[in-house]
Amino acid sequence: DSGVTQTPKHLITATGQRVTLRCSPRSGDLSVYWYQQSLDQGLQFLIQYYNGEERAKGNILERFSAQQFPDLHSELNLSSLELGDSALYFCASSVREWDEKLFFGSGTQLSVL
Amino acid sequence: AQSVTQLDSHVSVSEGTPVLLRCNYSSSYSPSLFWYVQHPNKGLQLLLKYTSAATLVKGINGFEAEFKKSETSFHLTKPSAHMSDAAEYFCVVNPGGGADGLTFGKGTHLIIQP
């Protein structure tokens, strides 16, 4: 167990809807990273937060947004969902602002029907 | 631009035989290279990391990888496969910088035959 908790584990929704994925990092970790894993694109970095502030941005769509709260948990909001957004969304955490050793949660499987 | 290519999408070996998972990288700089493992229904876990201190890197669970600059390769090996090694393995490159630089390969699915 990595210590990173993601909820829910599975999410089924319809096109056009909005969902929120939640991540609790390991105790003491200040950085949170979001990744999207799909069969065709592989693992893609979306966004990183450190101690409440955005630190790095990857291939995140404008329909997607994230934030990190004072208690350090993070939420990834996906809106106007499309079929192509179906994927496994991972959250990872690290102690430092940037660390190549990331601790991953077990992911949220999103299915858009 | 940096990239990694995992040469095999699937590798099947018998339990007790050697494992070889191949990875080639492309980077304009001296990169950091990693292997991560993803067991079914689990998140990714760091296996090992190369950062230029030594070309042969030992990781967890008996895995090791050798950095060969002349061949731009970072292949992952294990002398004797165990059933618990069945998982997806990702080769990762980071040429420097932060989280937006970390580039994952497409993954190699390792199957262990009894």
PDB file of C-alpha atoms in Angstrom, chain B residues 42-99:
ATOM      1  CA  LYS B  42      -2.551  -1.093  -8.105  1.00  0.00           C
ATOM      2  CA  GLY B  43      -0.749   2.169  -8.646  1.00  0.00           C
ATOM      3  CA  LEU B  44       2.756   2.397 -10.084  1.00  0.00           C
ATOM      4  CA  GLN B  45       5.719   1.670  -7.853  1.00  0.00           C
ATOM      5  CA  LEU B  46       9.320   2.720  -8.432  1.00  0.00           C
ATOM      6  CA  LEU B  47      11.551  -0.316  -9.169  1.00  0.00           C
ATOM      7  CA  LEU B  48      14.858   1.439  -9.698  1.00  0.00           C
ATOM      8  CA  LYS B  49      16.460   4.708 -10.755  1.00  0.00           C
ATOM      9  CA  TYR B  50      19.568   5.666 -12.726  1.00  0.00           C
ATOM     10  CA  THR B  51      21.153   9.058 -12.177  1.00  0.00           C
ATOM     11  CA  SER B  52      24.717   8.597 -13.533  1.00  0.00           C
ATOM     12  CA  ALA B  53      26.328   7.345 -10.313  1.00  0.00           C
ATOM     13  CA  ALA B  54      26.738   3.794 -11.655  1.00  0.00           C
ATOM     14  CA  THR B  55      25.740   2.203 -14.934  1.00  0.00           C
ATOM     15  CA  LEU B  56      24.372  -0.948 -13.275  1.00  0.00           C
ATOM     16  CA  VAL B  57      21.470  -0.135 -11.030  1.00  0.00           C
ATOM     17  CA  LYS B  58      19.945  -2.570  -8.560  1.00  0.00           C
ATOM     18  CA  GLY B  59      16.306  -2.254  -7.654  1.00  0.00           C
ATOM     19  CA  ILE B  60      13.723  -3.969  -5.542  1.00  0.00           C
ATOM     20  CA  ASN B  61      12.591  -7.578  -5.891  1.00  0.00           C
ATOM     21  CA  GLY B  62      15.835  -8.711  -7.556  1.00  0.00           C
ATOM     22  CA  PHE B  63      15.531  -6.507 -10.625  1.00  0.00           C
ATOM     23  CA  GLU B  64      18.420  -4.566 -12.092  1.00  0.00           C
ATOM     24  CA  ALA B  65      19.025  -2.400 -15.141  1.00  0.00           C
ATOM     25  CA  GLU B  66      22.106  -1.395 -17.071  1.00  0.00           C
ATOM     26  CA  PHE B  67      22.565   2.029 -18.612  1.00  0.00           C
ATOM     27  CA  LYS B  68      24.385   1.847 -21.951  1.00  0.00           C
ATOM     28  CA  LYS B  69      24.961   5.294 -23.381  1.00  0.00           C
ATOM     29  CA  SER B  70      26.450   4.011 -26.636  1.00  0.00           C
ATOM     30  CA  GLU B  71      23.293   2.025 -27.293  1.00  0.00           C
ATOM     31  CA  THR B  72      20.916   4.535 -25.645  1.00  0.00           C
ATOM     32  CA  SER B  73      19.404   1.610 -23.783  1.00  0.00           C
ATOM     33  CA  PHE B  74      18.248   0.903 -20.253  1.00  0.00           C
ATOM     34  CA  HIS B  75      17.092  -2.691 -20.249  1.00  0.00           C
ATOM     35  CA  LEU B  76      15.559  -4.291 -17.162  1.00  0.00           C
ATOM     36  CA  THR B  77      16.604  -7.788 -16.130  1.00  0.00           C
ATOM     37  CA  LYS B  78      16.015 -10.372 -13.460  1.00  0.00           C
ATOM     38  CA  PRO B  79      17.866 -13.694 -13.239  1.00  0.00           C
ATOM     39  CA  SER B  80      14.894 -15.810 -12.222  1.00  0.00           C
ATOM     40  CA  ALA B  81      11.240 -14.885 -12.738  1.00  0.00           C
ATOM     41  CA  HIS B  82       8.666 -15.398 -10.029  1.00  0.00           C
ATOM     42  CA  MET B  83       4.910 -15.599 -10.454  1.00  0.00           C
ATOM     43  CA  SER B  84       4.556 -12.386  -8.438  1.00  0.00           C
ATOM     44  CA  ASP B  85       6.552 -10.522 -11.110  1.00  0.00           C
ATOM     45  CA  ALA B  86       3.569 -10.628 -13.476  1.00  0.00           C
ATOM     46  CA  ALA B  87       2.733  -6.959 -14.008  1.00  0.00           C
ATOM     47  CA  GLU B  88       3.057  -3.991 -16.352  1.00  0.00           C
ATOM     48  CA  TYR B  89       6.493  -2.385 -16.467  1.00  0.00           C
ATOM     49  CA  PHE B  90       7.163   1.194 -17.523  1.00  0.00           C
ATOM     50  CA  CYS B  91      10.448   2.709 -18.606  1.00  0.00           C
ATOM     51  CA  VAL B  92      10.595   6.416 -17.768  1.00  0.00           C
ATOM     52  CA  VAL B  93      12.962   9.218 -18.772  1.00  0.00           C
ATOM     53  CA  ASN B  94      13.464  12.604 -17.204  1.00  0.00           C
ATOM     54  CA  PRO B  95      15.970  14.813 -19.016  1.00  0.00           C
ATOM     55  CA  GLY B  96      15.873  17.334 -16.221  1.00  0.00           C
ATOM     56  CA  GLY B  97      13.411  19.755 -14.819  1.00  0.00           C
ATOM     57  CA  GLY B  98      10.180  19.044 -13.079  1.00  0.00           C
ATOM     58  CA  ALA B  99       7.096  16.929 -13.297  1.00  0.00           C
TER      59      ALA B  99
END
